[in-house]
Coordinates of C-alpha atoms in Angstrom, one line a residue:
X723 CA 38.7 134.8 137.8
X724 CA 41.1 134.1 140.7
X725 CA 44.8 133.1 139.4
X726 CA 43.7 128.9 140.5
X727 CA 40.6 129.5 138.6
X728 CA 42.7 130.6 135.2
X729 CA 45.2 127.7 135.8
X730 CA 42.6 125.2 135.6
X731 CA 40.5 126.7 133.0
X732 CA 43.6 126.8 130.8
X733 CA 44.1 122.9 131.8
X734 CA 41.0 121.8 131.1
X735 CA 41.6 123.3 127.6
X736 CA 44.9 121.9 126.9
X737 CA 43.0 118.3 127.9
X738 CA 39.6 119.4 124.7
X739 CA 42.6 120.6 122.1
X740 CA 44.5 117.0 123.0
X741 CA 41.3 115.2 122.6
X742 CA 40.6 117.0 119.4
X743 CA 44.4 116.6 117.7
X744 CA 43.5 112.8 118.3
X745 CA 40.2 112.8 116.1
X746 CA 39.8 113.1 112.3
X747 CA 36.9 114.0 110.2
X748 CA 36.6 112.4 106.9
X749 CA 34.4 114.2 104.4
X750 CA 33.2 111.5 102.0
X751 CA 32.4 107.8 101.7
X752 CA 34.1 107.1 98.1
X753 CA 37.5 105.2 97.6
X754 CA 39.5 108.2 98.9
X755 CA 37.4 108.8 101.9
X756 CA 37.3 105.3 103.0
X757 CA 41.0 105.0 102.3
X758 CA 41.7 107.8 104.4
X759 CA 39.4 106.9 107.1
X760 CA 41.3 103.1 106.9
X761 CA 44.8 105.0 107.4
X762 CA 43.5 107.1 109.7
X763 CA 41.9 104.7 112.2
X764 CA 44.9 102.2 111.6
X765 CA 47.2 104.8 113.2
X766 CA 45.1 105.4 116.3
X767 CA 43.4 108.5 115.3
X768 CA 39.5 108.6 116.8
X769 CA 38.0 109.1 113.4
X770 CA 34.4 109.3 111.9
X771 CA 33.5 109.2 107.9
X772 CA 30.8 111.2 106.7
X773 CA 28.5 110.4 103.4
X774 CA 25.7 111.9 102.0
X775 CA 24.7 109.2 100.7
X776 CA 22.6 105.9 102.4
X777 CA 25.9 104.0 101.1
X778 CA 29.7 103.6 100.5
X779 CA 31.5 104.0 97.3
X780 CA 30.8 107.1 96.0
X781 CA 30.5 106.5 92.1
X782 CA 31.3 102.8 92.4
X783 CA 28.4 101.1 93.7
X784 CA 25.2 98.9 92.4
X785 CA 21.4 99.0 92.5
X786 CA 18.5 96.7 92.8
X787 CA 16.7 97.1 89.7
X788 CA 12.9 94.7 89.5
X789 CA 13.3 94.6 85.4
X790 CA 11.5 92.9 82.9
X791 CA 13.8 90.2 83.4
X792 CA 13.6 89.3 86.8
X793 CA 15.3 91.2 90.3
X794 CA 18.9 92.3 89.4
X795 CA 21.6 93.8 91.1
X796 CA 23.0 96.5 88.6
X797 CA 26.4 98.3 88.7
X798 CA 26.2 101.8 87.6
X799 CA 29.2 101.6 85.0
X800 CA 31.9 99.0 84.4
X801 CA 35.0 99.7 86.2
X802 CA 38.4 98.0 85.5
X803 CA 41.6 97.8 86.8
X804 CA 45.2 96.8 85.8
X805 CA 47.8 94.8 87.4
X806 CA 50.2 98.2 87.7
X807 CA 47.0 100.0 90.0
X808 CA 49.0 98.4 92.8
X809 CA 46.9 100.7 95.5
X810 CA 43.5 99.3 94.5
X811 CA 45.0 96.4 94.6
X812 CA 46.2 97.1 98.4
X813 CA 42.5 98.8 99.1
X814 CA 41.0 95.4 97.7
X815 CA 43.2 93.4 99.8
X816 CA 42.2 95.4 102.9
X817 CA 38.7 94.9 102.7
X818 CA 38.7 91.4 102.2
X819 CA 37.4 91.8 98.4
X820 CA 40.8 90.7 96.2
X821 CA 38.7 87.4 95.2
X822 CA 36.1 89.2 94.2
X823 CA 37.9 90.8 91.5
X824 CA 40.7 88.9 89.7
X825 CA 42.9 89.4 87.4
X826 CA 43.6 88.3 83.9
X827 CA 46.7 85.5 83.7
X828 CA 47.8 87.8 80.7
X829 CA 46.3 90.8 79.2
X830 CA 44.5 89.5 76.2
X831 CA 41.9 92.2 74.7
X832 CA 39.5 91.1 71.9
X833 CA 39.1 93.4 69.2
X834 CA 36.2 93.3 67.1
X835 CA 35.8 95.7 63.4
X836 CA 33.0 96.4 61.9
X837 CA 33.8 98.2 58.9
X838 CA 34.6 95.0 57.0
X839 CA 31.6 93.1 55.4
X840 CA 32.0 91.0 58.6
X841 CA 33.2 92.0 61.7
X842 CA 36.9 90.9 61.7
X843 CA 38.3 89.8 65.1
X844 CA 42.5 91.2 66.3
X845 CA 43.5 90.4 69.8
X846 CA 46.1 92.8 71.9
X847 CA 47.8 90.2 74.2
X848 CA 51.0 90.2 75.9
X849 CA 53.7 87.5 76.0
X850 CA 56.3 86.9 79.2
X851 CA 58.6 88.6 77.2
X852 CA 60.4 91.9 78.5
X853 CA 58.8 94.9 77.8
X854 CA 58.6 96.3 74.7
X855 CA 58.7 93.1 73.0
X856 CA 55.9 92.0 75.2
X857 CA 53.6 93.3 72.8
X858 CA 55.7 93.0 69.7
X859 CA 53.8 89.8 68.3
X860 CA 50.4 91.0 69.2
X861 CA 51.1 94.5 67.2
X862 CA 52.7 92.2 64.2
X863 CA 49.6 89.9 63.7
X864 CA 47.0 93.3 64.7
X865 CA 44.7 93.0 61.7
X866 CA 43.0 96.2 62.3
X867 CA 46.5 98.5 61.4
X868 CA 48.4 98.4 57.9
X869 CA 51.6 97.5 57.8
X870 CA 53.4 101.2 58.1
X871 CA 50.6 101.8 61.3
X872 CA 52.5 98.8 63.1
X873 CA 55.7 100.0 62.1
X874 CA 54.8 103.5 62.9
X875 CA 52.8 102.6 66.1
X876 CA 56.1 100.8 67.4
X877 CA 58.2 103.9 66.5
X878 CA 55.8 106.3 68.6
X879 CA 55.2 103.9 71.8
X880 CA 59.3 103.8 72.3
X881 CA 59.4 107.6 71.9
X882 CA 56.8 107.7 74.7
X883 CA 58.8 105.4 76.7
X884 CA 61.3 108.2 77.1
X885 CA 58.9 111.1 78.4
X886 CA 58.7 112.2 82.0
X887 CA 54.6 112.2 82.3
X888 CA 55.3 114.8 85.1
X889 CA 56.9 117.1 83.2
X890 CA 54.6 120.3 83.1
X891 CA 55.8 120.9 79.0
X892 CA 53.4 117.5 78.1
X893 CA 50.6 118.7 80.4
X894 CA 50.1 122.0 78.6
X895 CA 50.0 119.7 74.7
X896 CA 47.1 117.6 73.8
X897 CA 47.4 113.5 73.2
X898 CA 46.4 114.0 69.4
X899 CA 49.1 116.7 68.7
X900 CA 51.9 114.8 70.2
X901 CA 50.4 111.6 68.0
X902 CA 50.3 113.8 64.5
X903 CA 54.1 115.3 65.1
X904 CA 54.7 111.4 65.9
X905 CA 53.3 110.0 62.5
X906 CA 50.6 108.2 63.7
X907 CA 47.5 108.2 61.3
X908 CA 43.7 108.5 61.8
X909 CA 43.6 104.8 61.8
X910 CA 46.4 104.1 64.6
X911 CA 44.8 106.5 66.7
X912 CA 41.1 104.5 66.7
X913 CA 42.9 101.4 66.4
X914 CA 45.0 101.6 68.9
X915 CA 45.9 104.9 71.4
X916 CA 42.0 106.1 71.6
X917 CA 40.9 102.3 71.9
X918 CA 43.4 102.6 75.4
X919 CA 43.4 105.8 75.8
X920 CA 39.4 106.8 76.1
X921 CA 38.4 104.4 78.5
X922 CA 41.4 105.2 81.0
X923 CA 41.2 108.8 80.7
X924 CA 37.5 109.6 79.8
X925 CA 38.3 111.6 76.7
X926 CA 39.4 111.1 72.9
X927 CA 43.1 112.3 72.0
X928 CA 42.0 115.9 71.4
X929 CA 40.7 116.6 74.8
X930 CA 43.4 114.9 76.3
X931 CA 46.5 116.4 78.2
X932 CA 49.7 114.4 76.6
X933 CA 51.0 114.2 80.6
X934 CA 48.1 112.1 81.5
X935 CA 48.2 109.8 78.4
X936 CA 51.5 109.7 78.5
X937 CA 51.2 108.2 82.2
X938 CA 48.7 105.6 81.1
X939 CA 50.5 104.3 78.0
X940 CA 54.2 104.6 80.1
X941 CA 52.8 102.4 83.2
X942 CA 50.4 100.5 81.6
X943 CA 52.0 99.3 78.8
X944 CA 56.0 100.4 78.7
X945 CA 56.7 99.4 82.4
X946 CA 56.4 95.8 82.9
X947 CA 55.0 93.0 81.1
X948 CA 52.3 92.3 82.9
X949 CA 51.4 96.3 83.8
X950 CA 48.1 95.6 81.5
X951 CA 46.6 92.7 82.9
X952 CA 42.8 93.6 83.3
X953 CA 41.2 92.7 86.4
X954 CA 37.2 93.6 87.1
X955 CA 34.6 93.0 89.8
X956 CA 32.9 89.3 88.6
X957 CA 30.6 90.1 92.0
X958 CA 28.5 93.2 92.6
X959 CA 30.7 96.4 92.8
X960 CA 28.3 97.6 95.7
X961 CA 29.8 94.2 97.9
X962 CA 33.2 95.5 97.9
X963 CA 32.8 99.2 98.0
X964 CA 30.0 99.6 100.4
X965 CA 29.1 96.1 102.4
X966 CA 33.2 95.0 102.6
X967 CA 34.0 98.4 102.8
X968 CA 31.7 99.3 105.6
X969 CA 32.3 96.3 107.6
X970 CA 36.4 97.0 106.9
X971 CA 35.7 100.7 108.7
X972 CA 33.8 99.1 111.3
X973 CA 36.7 96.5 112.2
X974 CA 39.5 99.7 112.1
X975 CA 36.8 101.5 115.0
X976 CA 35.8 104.0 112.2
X977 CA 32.7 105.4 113.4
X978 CA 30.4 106.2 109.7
X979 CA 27.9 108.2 109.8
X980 CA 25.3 107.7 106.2
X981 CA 23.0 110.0 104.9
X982 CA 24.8 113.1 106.4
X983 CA 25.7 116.4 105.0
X984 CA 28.9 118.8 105.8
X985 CA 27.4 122.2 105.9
X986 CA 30.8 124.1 107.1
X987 CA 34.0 123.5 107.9
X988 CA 35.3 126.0 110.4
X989 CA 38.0 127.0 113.2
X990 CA 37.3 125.7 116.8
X991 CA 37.9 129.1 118.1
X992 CA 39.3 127.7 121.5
X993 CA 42.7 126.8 120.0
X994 CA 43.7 124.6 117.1
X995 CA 41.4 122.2 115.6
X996 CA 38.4 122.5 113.1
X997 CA 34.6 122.5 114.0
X998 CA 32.3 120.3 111.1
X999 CA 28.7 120.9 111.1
X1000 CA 27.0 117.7 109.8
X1001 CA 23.1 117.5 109.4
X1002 CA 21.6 114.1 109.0
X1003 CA 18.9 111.8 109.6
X1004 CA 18.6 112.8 113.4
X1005 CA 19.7 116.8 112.7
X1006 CA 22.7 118.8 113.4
X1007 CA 26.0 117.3 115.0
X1008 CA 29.2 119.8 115.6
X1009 CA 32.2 116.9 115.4
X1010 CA 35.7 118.6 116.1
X1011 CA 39.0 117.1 115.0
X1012 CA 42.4 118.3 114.4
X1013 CA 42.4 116.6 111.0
X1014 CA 39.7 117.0 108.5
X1015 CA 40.5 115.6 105.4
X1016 CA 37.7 116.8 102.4
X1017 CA 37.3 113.6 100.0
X1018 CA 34.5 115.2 97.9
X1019 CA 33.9 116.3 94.7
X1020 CA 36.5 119.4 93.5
X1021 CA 33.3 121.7 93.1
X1022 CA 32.0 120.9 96.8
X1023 CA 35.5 121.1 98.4
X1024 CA 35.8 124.7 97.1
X1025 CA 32.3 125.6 98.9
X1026 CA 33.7 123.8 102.3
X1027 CA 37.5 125.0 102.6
X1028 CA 38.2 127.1 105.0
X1029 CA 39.4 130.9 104.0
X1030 CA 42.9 131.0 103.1
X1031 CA 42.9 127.1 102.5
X1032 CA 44.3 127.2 99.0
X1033 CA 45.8 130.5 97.7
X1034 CA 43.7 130.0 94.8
X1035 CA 40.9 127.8 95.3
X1036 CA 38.3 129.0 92.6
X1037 CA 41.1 127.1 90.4
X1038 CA 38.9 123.9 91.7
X1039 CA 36.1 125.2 89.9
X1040 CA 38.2 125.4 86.6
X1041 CA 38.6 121.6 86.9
X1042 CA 35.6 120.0 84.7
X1043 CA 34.0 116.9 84.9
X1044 CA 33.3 114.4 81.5
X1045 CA 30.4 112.0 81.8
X1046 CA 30.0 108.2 81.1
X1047 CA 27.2 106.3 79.8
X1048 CA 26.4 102.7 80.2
X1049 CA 23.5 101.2 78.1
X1050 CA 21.9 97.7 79.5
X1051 CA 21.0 95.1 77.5
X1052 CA 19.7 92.0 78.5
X1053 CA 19.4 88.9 76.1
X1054 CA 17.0 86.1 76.0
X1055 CA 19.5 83.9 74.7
X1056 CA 23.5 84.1 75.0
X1057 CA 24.7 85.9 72.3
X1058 CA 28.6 86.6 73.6
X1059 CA 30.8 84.3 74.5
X1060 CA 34.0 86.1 76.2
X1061 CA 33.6 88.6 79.1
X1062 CA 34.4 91.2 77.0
X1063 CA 35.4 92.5 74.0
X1064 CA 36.5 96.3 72.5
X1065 CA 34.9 97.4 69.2
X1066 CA 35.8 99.8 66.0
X1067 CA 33.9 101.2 63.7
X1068 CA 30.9 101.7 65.5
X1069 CA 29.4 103.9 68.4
X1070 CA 30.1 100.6 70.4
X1071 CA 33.0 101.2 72.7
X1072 CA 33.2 98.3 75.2
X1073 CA 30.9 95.4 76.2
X1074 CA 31.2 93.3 79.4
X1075 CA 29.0 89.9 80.0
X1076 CA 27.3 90.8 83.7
X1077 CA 25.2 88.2 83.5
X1078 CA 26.5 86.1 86.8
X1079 CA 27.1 89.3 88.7
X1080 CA 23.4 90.9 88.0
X1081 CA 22.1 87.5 89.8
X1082 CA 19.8 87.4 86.0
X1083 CA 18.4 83.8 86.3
X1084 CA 15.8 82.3 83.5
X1085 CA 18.5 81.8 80.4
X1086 CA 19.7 84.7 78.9
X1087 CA 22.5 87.2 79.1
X1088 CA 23.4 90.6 80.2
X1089 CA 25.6 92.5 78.1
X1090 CA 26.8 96.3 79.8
X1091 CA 28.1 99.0 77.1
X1092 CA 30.6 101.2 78.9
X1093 CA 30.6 104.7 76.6
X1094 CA 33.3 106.8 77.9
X1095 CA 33.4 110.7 76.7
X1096 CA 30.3 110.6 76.5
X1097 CA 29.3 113.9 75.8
X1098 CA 27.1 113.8 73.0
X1099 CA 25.4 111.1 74.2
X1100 CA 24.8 111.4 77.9
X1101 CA 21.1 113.3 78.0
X1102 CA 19.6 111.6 74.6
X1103 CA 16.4 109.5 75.4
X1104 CA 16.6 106.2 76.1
X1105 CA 14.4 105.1 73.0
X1106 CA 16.7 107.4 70.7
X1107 CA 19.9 105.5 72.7
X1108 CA 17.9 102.0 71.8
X1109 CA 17.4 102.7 68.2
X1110 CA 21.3 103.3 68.1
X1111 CA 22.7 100.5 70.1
X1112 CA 20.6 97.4 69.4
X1113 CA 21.6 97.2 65.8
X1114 CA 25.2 98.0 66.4
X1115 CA 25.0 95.4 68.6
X1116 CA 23.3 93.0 66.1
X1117 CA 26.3 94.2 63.3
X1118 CA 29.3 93.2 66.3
X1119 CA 27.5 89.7 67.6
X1120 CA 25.8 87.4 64.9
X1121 CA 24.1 85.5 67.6
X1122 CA 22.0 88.8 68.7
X1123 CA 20.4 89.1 65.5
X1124 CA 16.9 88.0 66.0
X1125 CA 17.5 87.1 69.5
X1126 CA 14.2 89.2 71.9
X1127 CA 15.5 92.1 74.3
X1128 CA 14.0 91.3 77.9
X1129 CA 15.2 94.3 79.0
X1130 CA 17.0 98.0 77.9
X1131 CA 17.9 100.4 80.0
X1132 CA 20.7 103.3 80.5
X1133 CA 22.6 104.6 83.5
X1134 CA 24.2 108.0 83.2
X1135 CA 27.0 109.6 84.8
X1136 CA 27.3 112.9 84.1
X1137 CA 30.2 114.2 86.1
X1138 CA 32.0 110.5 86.1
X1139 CA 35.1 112.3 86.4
X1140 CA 37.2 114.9 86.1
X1141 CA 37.7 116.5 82.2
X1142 CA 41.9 115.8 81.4
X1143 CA 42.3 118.3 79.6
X1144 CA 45.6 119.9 78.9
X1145 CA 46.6 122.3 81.6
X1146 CA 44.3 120.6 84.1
X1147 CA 47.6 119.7 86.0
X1148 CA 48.2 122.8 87.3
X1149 CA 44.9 122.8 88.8
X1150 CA 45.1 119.9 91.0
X1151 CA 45.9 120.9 94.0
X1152 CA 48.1 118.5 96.6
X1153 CA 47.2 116.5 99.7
X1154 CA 48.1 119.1 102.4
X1155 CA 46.3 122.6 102.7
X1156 CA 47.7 126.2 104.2
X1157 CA 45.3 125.3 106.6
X1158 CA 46.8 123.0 109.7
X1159 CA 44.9 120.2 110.1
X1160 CA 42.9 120.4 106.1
X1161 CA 43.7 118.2 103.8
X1162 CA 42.3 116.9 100.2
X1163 CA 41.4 113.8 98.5
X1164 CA 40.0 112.6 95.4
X1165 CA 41.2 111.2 92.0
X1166 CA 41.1 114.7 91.4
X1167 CA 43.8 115.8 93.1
X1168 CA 47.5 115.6 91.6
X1169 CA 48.1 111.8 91.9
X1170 CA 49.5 112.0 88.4
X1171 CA 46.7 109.6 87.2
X1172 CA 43.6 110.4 85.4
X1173 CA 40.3 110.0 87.2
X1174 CA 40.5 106.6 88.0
X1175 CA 39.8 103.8 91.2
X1176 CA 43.6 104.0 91.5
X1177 CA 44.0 107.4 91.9
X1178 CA 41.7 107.5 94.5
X1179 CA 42.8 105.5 96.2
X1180 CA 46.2 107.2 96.3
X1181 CA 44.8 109.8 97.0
X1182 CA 43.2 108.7 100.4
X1183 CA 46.1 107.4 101.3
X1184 CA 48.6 110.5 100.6
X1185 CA 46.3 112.6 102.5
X1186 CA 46.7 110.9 105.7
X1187 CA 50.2 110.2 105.2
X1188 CA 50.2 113.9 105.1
X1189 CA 48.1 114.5 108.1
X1190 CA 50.2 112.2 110.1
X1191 CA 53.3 113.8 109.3
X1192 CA 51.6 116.6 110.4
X1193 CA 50.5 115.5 113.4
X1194 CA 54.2 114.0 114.0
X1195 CA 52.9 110.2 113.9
X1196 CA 54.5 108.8 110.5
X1197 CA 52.9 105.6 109.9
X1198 CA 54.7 102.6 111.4
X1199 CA 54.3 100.5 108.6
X1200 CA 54.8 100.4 105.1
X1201 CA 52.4 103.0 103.2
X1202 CA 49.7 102.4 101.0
X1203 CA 52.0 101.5 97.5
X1204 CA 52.1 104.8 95.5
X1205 CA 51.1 107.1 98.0
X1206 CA 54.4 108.6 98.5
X1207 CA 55.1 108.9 94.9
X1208 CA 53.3 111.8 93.6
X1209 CA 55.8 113.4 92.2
X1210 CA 56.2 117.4 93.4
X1211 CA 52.9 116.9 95.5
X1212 CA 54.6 116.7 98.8
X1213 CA 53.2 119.0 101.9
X1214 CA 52.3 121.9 99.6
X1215 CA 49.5 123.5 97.6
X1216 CA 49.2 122.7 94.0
X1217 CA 48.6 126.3 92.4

């Protein structure tokens, strides 16, 4: 090769590494994909999102089921949110979907216990009052807790107002431990922290780390009044997180590719970047980027990392998963009359009207169960799970006793999440890599929440903050709220 030859060689492959620091490759098409695909694309990157799946949303979508009661569109599980998840709330905003999912004026949570001869209704609601007197009437009227459980309860919550949820002592304890040494009884604990505290972290006090509940009862509850306010989808969850969504990504120039597989992630070889190999519908496709940022399950990030990635990375293997059921009942007749209600002394967990959202027409309701930790539950038969949940149902609602069942049906998750149990911090690894250019995301990562839409969506959004620092193009404007404030996350690997 002649010395002209050589120069203009080497300048043609300056001009494919240029081209290929301005793409990104997102590997996933849940919350923390999409979020990072939408921060990506918003900074002028060239990028492309790929899903294995025919849809968006990862583990937030719906279904068209043709049931006994008619066509309905079916979520897989109830998901919630609270006025503190201030980066769903951002996420919903960008996609156009924040109408679609309101909030409550005030967090007012309907109680319902069983163990009485007649199930006796107590109501957790918050005043305008500043925190933690917010909640001070509610607790002082809560019929399911004695006396010395209020006082006792009150004692405990401004005790955990004082803890640093990102101290690494609390993520090494369990929840229930850190409850016994702080006099709370059997009762408080069903009553009152498992009520909160399994739905938000998928797991009873127990299997809990204390640095994750300690997060969710600090924020939710201890940081401002209205921290608690419950907001949920009252449309289809599959509209926001995969037709909004989609149509969102399409609008930022996000090219996203459906029903496609990463099979490897590996080094360009002709200089610094990162070759995917994605097999879809129409076969292979080699897309190369200088920023790949892995949005997938912990157990199928550890297959696609590059060598040398993490210094640990079978530690992502140690991270388990907890499952969620969700048992379907639909009504002939309306036996509920709130959107939703929590329930004690019984198998029953949570139950949420969906009869607007499911399109059911004809009369009738639609009541979904949302059964978190559900490991004891999650591969039983659905006759076995009928037998078990219609006459719970009967003992909580008056009305449904001798109403007809149109339909029954369950939907099971059985990795829903990551497990949080203690130690499980130091297993999370960070946004950035020891890899230039490979980053993470998921509500598995170390957010400092549990395994929720929130932390997904921080997650997203720290990894491409991340790979734009990186890159040396900080975002012009403001970041996705929370993204920047995972505490001792920042440009390193979590080991």
């Amino acid at each position: 090769m002649t010395a002209d030859e050589a120069r203009s060689a080497a300048r043609s492959e300056e001009r494919h590494t240029g081209q290929r620091s301005r793409r990104a490759v997102v590997l996933g098409g849940g919350l923390a994909g999409a979020t990072a695909a939408l921060e990506l694309a918003d900074a002028g990157l060239e990028t492309t999102l790929v899903e294995t799946r025919p849809r968006l949303g990862g583990l937030v979508f719906s279904f068209r089921r043709d049931s006994k009661a008619g066509a309905l569109t079916v979520d897989n599980g109830q998901h919630v949110y609270l006025r503190c998840c201030t980066a769903y709330r951002w996420f919903l905003e960008r996609v156009g979907a924040a109408g679609l999912a309101p909030l409550q004026r005030r967090m007012d949570v309907p109680v319902l216990d069983v163990a009485p001869e007649r199930p006796r209704l107590g109501r957790l609601r918050r005043t305008a009052a500043p925190v933690p007197l917010h909640l001070a009437a509610s607790l002082a009227t809560y019929p399911h807790l004695s006396l010395a459980d209020r006082a006792s309860v009150g004692r405990a919550a401004l005790a955990l107002k004082a803890l640093d949820p990102a101290d690494p002592a609390l993520d090494g304890i369990d929840f229930a431990t850190w409850l016994r040494r702080h006099g709370q009884s059997d009762r408080a604990v069903e009553a009152l922290w498992d009520l909160v505290g399994v739905p938000t972290l998928n797991a009873y006090a127990p299997d809990a780390s204390m640095g994750l509940a300690a997060m969710v009862f600090k924020t939710g509850l201890l940081s401002e009044p209205g921290a608690a306010d419950i907001g949920w989808a009252h449309s289809p969850l599959g509209d926001i997180h995969d037709v909004l969504t989609r149509a969102a990504l399409d609008r930022a120039g996000v090219r996203t590719l459906l029903q496609t597989r990463a099979r490897a992630v590996e080094p360009a070889g002709d200089g610094p970047g990162w070759r995917v190999t994605a097999e879809g519908r129409d076969g292979a496709e080699e897309l190369e980027a200088g920023t790949v940022v892995l949005a997938v399950p912990q157990q199928e990030a550890h297959g696609l990392l590059p060598e040398g990635a993490l210094p640990d990375p079978d530690a992502l293997l140690d991270i388990g998963t907890a499952p969620i059921l969700n048992v379907h009942v639909i009504y002939d007749r309306k036996v509920l009359r709130r959107p939703f209600f929590a329930a004690l002394g019984t198998p029953v967990q949570w139950v949420f009207d969906r009869t607007a959202a499911s399109g059911l027409t004809g009369g009738g309701q639609y009541l979904a169960l949302s059964q978190s930790a559900a490991q004891k539950e999650i591969d039983l038969p659905v006759a076995t799970l009928r037998e078990r949940y219609l006459p719970e149902l009967e003992r909580l609602l008056p009305a449904a006793r001798g109403a007809g069942v149109r339909d029954f049906f369950v939907t099971r998750e059985r990795t829903a999440t990551f497990a949080p149990t203690p130690g499980v911090g130091r297993l999370r690894p960070g946004p950035r890599t020891e890899a230039p250019g490979i980053h993470l995301a998921g509500a598995w990562t170390a957010t400092g929440w549990p395994a929720t839409m929130e932390g997904a969506v921080r997650s997203g959004a720290a990894a491409a903050r991340e790979a734009l620092a990186v890159l040396g193009r900080p975002q012009e404007r403001e970041p996705v709220p929370g993204s920047s404030g995972i505490p001792g996350t920042e440009g390193r690997a979590i080991t």
